[in-house]
mmCIF file of C-alpha atoms in Angstrom:
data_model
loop_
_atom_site.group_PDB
_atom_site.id
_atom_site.type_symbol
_atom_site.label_atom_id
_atom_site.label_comp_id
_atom_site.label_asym_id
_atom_site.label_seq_id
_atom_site.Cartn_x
_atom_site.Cartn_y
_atom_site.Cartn_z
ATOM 1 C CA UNK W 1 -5.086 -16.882 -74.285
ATOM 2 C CA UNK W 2 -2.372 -18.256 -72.256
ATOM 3 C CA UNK W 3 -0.590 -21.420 -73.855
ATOM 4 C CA UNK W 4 2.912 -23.161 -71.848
ATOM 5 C CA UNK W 5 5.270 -23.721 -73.838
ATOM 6 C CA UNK W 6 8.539 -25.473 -72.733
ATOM 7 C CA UNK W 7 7.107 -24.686 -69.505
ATOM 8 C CA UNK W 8 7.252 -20.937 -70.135
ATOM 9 C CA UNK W 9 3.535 -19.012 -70.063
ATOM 10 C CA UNK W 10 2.987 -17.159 -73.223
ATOM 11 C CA UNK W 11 0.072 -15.499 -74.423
ATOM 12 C CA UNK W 12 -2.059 -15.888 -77.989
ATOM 13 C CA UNK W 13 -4.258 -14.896 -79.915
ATOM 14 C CA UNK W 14 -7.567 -17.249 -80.526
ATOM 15 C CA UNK W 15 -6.925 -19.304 -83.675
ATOM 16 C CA UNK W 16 -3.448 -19.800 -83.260
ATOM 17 C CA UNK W 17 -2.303 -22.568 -84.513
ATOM 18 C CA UNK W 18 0.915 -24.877 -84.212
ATOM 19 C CA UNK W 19 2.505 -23.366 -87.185
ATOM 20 C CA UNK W 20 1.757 -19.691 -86.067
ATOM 21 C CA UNK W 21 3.785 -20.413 -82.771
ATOM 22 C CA UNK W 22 6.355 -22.642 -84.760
ATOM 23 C CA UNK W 23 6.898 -19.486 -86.795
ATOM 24 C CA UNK W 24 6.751 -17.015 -84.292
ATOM 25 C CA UNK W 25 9.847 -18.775 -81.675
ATOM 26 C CA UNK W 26 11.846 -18.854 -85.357
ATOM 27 C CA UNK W 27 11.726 -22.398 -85.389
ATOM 28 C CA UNK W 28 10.115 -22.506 -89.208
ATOM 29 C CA UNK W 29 12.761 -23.960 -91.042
ATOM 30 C CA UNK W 30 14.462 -26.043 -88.448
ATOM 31 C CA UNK W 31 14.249 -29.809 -87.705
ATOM 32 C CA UNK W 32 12.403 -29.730 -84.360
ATOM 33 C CA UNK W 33 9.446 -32.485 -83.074
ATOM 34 C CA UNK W 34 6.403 -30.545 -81.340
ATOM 35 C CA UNK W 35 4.419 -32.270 -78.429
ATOM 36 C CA UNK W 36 1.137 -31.332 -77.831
ATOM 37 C CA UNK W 37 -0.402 -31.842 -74.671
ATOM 38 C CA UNK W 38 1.912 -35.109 -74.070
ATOM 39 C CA UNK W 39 0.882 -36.383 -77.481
ATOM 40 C CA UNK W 40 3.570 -36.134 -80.871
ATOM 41 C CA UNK W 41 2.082 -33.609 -83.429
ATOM 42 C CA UNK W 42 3.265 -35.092 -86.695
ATOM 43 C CA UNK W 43 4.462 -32.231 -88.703
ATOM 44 C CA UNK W 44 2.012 -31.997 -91.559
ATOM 45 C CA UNK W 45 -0.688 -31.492 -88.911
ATOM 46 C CA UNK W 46 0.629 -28.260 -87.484
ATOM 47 C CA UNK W 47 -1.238 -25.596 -89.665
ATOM 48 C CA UNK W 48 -4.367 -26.949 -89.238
ATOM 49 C CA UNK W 49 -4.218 -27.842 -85.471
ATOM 50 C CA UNK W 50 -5.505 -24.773 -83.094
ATOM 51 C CA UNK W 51 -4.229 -24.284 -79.877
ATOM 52 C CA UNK W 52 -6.656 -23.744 -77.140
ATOM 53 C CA UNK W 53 -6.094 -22.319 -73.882
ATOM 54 C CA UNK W 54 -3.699 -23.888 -71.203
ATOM 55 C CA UNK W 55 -2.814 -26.464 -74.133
ATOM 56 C CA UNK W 56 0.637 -27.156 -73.095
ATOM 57 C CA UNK W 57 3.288 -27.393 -76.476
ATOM 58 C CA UNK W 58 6.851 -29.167 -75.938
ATOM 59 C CA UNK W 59 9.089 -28.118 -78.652
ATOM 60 C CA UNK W 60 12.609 -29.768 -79.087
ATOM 61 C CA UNK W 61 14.772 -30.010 -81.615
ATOM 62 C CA UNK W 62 15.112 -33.169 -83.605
ATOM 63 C CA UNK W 63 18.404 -34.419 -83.286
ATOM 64 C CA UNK W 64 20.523 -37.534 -81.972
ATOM 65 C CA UNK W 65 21.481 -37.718 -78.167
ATOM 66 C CA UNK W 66 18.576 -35.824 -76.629
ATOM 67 C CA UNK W 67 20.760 -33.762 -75.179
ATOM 68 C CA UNK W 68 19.492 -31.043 -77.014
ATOM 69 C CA UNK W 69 15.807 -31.754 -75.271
ATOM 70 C CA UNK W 70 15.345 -29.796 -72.353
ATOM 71 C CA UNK W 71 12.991 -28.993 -69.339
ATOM 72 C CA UNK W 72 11.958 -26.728 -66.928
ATOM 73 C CA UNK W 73 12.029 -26.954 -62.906
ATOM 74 C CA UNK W 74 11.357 -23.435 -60.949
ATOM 75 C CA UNK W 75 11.917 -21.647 -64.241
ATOM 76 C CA UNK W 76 15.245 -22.773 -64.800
ATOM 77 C CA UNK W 77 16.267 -25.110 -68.012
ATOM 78 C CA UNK W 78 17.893 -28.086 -67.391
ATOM 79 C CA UNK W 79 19.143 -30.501 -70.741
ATOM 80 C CA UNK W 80 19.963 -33.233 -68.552
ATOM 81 C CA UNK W 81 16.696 -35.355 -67.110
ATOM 82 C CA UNK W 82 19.160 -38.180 -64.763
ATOM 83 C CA UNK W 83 19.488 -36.387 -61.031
ATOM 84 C CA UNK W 84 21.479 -37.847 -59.190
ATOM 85 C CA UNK W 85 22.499 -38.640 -55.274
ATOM 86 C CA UNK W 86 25.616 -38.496 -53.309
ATOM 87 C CA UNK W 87 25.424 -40.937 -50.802
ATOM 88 C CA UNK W 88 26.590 -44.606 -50.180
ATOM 89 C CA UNK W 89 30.081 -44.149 -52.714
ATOM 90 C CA UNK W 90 33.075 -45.849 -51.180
ATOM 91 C CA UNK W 91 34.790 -41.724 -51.184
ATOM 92 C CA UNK W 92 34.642 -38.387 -52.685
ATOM 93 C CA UNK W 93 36.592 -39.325 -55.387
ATOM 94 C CA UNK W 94 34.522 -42.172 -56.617
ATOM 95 C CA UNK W 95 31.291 -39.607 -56.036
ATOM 96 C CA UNK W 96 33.086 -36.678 -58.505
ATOM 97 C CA UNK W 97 33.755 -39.726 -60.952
ATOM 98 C CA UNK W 98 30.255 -40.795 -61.360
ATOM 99 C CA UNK W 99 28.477 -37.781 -61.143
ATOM 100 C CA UNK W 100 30.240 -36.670 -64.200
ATOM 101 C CA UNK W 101 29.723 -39.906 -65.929
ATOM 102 C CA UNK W 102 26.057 -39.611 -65.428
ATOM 103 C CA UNK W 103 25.840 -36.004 -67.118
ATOM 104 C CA UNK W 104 23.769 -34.779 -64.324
ATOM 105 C CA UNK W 105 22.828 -31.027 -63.610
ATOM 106 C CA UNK W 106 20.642 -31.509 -60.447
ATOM 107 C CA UNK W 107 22.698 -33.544 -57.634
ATOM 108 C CA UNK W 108 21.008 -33.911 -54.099
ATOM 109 C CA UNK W 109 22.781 -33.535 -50.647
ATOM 110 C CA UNK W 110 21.220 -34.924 -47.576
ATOM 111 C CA UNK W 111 21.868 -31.728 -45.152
ATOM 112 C CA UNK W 112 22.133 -33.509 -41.738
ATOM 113 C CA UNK W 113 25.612 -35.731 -43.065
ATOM 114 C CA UNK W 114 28.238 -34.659 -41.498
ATOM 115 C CA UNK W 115 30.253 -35.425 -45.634
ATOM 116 C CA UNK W 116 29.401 -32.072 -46.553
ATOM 117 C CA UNK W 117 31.198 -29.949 -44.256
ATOM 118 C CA UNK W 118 30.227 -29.445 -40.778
ATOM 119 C CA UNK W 119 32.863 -31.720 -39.281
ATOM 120 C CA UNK W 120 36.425 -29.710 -39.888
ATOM 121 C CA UNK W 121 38.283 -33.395 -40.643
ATOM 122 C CA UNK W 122 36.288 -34.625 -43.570
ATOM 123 C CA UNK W 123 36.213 -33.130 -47.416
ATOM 124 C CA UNK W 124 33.544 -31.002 -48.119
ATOM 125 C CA UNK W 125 31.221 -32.758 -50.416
ATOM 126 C CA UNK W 126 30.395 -28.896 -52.078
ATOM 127 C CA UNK W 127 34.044 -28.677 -52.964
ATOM 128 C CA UNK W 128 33.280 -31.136 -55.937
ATOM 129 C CA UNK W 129 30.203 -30.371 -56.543
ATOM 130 C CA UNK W 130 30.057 -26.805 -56.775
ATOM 131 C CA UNK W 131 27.026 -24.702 -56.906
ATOM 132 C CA UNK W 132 28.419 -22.913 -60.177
ATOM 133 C CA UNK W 133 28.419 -26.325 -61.948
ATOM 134 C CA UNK W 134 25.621 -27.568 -60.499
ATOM 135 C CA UNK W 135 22.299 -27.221 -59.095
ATOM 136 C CA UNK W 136 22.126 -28.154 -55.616
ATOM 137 C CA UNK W 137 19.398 -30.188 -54.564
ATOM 138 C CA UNK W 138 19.049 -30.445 -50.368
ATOM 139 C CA UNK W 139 17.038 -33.303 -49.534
ATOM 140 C CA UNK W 140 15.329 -33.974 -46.348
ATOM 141 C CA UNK W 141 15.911 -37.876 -46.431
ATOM 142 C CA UNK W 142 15.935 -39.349 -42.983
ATOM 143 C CA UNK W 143 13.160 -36.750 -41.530
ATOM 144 C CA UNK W 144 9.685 -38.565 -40.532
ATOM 145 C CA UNK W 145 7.990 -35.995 -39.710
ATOM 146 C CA UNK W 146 6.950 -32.495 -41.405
ATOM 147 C CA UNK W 147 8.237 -30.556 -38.346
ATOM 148 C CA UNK W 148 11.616 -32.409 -38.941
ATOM 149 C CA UNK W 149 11.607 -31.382 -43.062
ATOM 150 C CA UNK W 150 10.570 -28.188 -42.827
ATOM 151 C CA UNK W 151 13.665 -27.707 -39.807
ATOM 152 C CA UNK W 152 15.750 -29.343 -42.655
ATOM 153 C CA UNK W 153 14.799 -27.039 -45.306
ATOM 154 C CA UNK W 154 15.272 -23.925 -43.313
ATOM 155 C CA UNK W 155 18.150 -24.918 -42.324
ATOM 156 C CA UNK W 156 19.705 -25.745 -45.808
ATOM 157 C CA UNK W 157 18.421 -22.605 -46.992
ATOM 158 C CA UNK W 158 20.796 -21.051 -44.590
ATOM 159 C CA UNK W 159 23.618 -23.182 -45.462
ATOM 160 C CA UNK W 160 23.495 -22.391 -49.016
ATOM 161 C CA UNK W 161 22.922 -18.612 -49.064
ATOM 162 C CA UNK W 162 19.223 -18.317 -49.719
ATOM 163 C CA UNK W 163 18.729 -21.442 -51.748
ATOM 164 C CA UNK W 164 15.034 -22.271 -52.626
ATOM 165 C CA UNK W 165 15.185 -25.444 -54.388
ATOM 166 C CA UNK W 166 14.652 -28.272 -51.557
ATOM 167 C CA UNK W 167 13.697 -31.909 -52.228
ATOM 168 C CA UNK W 168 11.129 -33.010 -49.966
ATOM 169 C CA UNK W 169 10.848 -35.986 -48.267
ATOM 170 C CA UNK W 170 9.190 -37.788 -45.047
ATOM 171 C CA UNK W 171 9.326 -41.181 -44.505
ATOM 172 C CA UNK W 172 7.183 -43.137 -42.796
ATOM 173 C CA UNK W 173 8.489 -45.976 -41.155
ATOM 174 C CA UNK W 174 12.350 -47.303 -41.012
ATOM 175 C CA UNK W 175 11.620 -50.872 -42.576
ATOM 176 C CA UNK W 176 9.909 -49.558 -45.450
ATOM 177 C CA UNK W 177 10.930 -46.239 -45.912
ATOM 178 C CA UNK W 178 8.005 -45.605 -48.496
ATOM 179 C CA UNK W 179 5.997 -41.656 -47.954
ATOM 180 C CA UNK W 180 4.166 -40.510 -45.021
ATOM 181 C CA UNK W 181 1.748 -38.813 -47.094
ATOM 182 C CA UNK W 182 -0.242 -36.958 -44.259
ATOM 183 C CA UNK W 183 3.221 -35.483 -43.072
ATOM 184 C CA UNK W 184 4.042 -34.822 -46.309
ATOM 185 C CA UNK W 185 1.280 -32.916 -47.787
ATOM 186 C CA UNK W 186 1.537 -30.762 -44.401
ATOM 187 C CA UNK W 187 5.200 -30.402 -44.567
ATOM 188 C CA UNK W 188 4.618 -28.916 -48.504
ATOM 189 C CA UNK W 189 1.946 -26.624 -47.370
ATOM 190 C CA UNK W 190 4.123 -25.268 -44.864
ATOM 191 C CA UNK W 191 7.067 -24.897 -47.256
ATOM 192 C CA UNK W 192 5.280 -23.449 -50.104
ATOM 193 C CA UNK W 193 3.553 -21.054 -48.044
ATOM 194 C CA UNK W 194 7.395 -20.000 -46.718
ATOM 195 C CA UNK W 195 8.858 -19.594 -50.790
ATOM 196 C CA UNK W 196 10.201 -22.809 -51.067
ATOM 197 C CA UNK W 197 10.473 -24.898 -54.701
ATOM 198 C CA UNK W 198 9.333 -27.845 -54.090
ATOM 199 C CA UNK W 199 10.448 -30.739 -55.309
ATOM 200 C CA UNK W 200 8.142 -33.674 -53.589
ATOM 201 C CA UNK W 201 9.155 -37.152 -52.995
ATOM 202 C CA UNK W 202 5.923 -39.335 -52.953
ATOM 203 C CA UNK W 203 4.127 -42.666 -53.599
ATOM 204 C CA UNK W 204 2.663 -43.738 -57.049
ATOM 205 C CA UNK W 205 -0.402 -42.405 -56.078
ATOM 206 C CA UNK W 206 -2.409 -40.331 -58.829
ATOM 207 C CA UNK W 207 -5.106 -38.866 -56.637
ATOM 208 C CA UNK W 208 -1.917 -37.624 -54.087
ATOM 209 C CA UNK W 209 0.513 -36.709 -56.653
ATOM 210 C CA UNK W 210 -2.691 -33.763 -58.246
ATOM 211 C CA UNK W 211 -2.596 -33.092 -54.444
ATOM 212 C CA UNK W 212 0.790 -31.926 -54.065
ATOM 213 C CA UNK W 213 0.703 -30.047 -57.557
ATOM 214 C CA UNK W 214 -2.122 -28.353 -56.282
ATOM 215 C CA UNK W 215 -0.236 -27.313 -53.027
ATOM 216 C CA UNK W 216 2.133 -25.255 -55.202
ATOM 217 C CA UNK W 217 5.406 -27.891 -55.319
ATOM 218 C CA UNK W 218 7.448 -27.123 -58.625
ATOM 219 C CA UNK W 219 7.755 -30.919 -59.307
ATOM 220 C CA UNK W 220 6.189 -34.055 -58.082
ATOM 221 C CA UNK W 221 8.439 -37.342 -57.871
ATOM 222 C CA UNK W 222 6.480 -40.779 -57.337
ATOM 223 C CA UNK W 223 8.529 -43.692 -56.365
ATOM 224 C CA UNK W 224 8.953 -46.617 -59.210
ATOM 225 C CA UNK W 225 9.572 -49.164 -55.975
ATOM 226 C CA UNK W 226 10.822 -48.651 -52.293
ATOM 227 C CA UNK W 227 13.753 -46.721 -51.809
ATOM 228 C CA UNK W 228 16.882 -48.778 -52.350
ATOM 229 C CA UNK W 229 15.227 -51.790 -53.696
ATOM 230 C CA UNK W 230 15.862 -51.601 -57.511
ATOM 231 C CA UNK W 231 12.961 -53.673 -58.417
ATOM 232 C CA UNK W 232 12.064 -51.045 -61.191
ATOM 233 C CA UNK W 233 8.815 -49.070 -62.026
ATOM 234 C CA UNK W 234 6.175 -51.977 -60.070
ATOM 235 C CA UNK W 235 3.045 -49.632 -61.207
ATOM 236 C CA UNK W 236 3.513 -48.146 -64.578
ATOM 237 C CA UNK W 237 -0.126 -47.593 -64.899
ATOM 238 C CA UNK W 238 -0.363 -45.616 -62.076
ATOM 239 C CA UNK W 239 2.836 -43.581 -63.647
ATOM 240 C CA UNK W 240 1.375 -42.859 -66.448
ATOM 241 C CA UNK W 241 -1.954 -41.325 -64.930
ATOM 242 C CA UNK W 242 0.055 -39.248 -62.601
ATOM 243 C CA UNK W 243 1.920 -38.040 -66.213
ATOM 244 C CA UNK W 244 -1.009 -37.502 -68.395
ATOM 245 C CA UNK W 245 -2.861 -35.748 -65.446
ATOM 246 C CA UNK W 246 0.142 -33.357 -64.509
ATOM 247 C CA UNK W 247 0.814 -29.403 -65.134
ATOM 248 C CA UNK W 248 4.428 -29.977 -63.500
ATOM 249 C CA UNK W 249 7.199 -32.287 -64.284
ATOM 250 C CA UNK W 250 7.155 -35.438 -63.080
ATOM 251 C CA UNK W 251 9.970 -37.746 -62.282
ATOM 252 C CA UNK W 252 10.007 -41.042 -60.967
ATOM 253 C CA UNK W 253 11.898 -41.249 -57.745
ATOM 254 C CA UNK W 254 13.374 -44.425 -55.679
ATOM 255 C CA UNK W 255 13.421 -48.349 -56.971
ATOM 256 C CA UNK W 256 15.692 -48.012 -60.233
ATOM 257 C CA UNK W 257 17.958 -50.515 -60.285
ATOM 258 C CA UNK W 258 19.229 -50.362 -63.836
ATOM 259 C CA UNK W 259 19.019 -48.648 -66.887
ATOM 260 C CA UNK W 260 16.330 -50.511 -68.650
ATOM 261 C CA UNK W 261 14.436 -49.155 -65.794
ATOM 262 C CA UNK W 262 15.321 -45.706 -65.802
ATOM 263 C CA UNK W 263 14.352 -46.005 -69.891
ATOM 264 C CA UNK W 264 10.947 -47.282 -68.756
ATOM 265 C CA UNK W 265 10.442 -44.051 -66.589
ATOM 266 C CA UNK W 266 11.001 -42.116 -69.528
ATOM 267 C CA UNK W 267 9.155 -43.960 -71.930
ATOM 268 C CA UNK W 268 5.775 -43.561 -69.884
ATOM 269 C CA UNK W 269 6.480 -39.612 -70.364
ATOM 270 C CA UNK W 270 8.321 -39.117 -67.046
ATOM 271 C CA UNK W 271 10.650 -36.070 -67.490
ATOM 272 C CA UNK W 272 13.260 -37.123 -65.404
ATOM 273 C CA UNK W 273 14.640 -39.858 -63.310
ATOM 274 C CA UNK W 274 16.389 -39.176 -59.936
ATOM 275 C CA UNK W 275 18.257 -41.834 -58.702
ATOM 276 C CA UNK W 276 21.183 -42.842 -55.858
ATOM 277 C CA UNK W 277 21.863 -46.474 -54.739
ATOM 278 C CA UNK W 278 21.225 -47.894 -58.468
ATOM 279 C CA UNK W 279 24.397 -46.322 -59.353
ATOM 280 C CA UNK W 280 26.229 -46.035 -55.959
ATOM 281 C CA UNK W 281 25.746 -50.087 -55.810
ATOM 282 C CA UNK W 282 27.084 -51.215 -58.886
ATOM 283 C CA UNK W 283 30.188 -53.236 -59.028
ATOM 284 C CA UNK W 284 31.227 -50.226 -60.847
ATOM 285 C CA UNK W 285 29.585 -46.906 -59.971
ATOM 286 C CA UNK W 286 31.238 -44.654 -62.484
ATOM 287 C CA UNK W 287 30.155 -47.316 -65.624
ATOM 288 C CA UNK W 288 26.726 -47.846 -64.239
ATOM 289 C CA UNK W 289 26.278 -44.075 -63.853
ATOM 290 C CA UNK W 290 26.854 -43.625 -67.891
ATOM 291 C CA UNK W 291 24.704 -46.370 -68.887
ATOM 292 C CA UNK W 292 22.072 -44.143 -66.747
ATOM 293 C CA UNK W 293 22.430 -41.325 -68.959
ATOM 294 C CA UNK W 294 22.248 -43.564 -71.974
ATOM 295 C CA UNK W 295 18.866 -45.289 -70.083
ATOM 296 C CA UNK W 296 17.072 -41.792 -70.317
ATOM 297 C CA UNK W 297 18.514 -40.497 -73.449
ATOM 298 C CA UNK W 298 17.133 -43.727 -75.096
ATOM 299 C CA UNK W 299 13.976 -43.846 -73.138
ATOM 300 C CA UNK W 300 13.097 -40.165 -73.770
ATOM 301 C CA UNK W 301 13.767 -40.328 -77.529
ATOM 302 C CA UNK W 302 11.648 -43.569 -77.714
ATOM 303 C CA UNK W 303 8.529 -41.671 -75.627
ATOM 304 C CA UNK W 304 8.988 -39.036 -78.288
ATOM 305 C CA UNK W 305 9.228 -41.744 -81.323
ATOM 306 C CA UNK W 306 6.137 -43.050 -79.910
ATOM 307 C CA UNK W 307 6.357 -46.746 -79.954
ATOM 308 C CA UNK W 308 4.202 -48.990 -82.554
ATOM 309 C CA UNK W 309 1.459 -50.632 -80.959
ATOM 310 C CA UNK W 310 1.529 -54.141 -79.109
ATOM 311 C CA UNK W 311 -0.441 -56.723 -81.762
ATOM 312 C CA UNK W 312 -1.707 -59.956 -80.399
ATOM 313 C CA UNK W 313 -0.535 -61.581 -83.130
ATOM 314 C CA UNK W 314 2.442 -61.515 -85.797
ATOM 315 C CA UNK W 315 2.452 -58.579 -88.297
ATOM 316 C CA UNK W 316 4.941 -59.122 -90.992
ATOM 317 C CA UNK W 317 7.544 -56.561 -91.248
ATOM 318 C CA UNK W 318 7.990 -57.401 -95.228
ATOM 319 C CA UNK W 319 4.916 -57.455 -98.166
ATOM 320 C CA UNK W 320 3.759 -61.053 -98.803
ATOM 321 C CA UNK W 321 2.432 -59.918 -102.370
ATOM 322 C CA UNK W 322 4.517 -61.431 -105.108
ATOM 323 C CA UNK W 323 6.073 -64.502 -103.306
ATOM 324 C CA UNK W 324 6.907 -67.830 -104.888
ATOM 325 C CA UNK W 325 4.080 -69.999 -104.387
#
């Protein structure tokens, strides 16, 4: 039968259970925590839970930092989960600075600025952040319409030798600049179809996100709030549907501002965060861009914890048997 595990297809026997595949990747003797289906598998549960087809096992290991945790975008591993942007710093330098600060692996380039290249006068933004460090992440922003995007993406993929890994997105309106989801789905349709990744820019939308997984994109990315705006994740409901529903990664996408917010996106089971003007904005880019890291790393190790549950009323944390009356 075929089970994912850390996003990779593998194929079992019927009655296989947690400890059989636990055993069989090596991992029987070493400190690891085992998600199953989005939901912790405490360990003395994992020879008598089955695994049934399509059931979808994360396996990490269990130590401090997360940095050990990784996942999976178009088949390649990342142990990072903050992407980050390169637009709005005050210069290149300042960009270099905080993208290493923030421990990203995936860093976005808007292809139609003239910063990374075209014009012979200005540093080329892919001299510091080269494709053998990084992965490259062309984004369509400023396209509002699929024609536009799918231009964009062709044209990227030309710029950078064959590179399939775009990040789509079509705006609707200026003001706003929240999805134009009809122009969107058709723009993804169209790039799928011509062997693009797909990494989708969208609204919190469950019923639309299944859409766009369904289309073939690699990873779906709702929006926590309007682009820019740093209000934070506004629906976390609607987050966590599109999460518990989903066969890709998700990561939230637009509206951080700081890094309590980027720990909520992970804490709702997000597994990433990709995010621009909430570090480019800060009084100081290059600190804000570590506390980032430190958002996810915390938020991701807390959605793996598993929080306790909210109580309406006060729970003592200490026995009341035996006091002094």
């Amino acid at each position: 039968m075929n089970v994912y595990v850390n996003g990779e297809t593998k194929q079992y026997a019927e009655k296989t259970t947690v400890a059989d595949i636990v055993s069989d990747l090596g991992l029987a003797n070493k400190r690891i925590a085992v998600e199953l289906n989005k939901e912790i598998l405490p360990f003395d549960q994992y020879a008598q839970t089955g695994i049934k087809t399509e059931d979808r096992l994360e396996i990490v290991q269990a130590i401090g930092g997360g940095q050990e945790d990784s996942f999976t975008i178009a088949g390649k591993h990342y142990k990072s989960r903050l992407l980050v942007g390169t637009g709005k710093y005050k210069d290149m330098q300042e960009t270099q600075l905080a993208i290493e600060a923030s421990g990203a692996e995936i860093v976005t380039v808007a292809i139609r600025r003239t910063n990374i290249g075209q014009n012979p006068n200005e540093a080329n933004l892919l001299d510091i952040i080269s494709p053998d460090k990084y992965t490259i992440l062309p984004n369509t922003a400023g396209c509002f319409t699929a024609d536009d995007a799918v231009r964009t993406c062709r044209l990227a993929r030309e710029l950078l030798n064959g590179h399939k890994l775009v990040k789509l997105e079509v705006l609707a309106d200026q003001k706003t600049l929240l999805p134009e989801i009809v122009e969107t789905l058709a723009a993804a349709a169209l790039l799928v179809k011509d062997g693009f990744d797909v990494m989708v820019y969208t609204n919190d939308d469950p019923i639309i996100a299944k859409r766009l997984e369904e289309l073939g994109c690699v990873a779906v990315m709702p929006l926590a709030a309007p682009i820019g705006s740093g209000l934070g994740v506004q629906n976390p409901y609607n987050i966590l549907t599109i999460v518990e529903n989903a066969k890709v990664p998700i990561l939230v996408d637009a509206g951080v501002g700081t890094a309590s917010d980027a720990a909520v996106a992970m804490e709702l089971g997000c597994d990433g965060v990709l995010m621009n003007t909430a570090i480019a904005a800060a009084r100081n880019p290059v600190l804000m861009a570590s506390a980032m890291k430190k958002g996810i790393q915390a938020g991701r190790e807390a959605f793996l914890a598993g929080r306790m549950p909210r109580k309406r009323f006060a729970s003592a944390s200490s026995p009341l048997d035996g006091l002094i009356g």
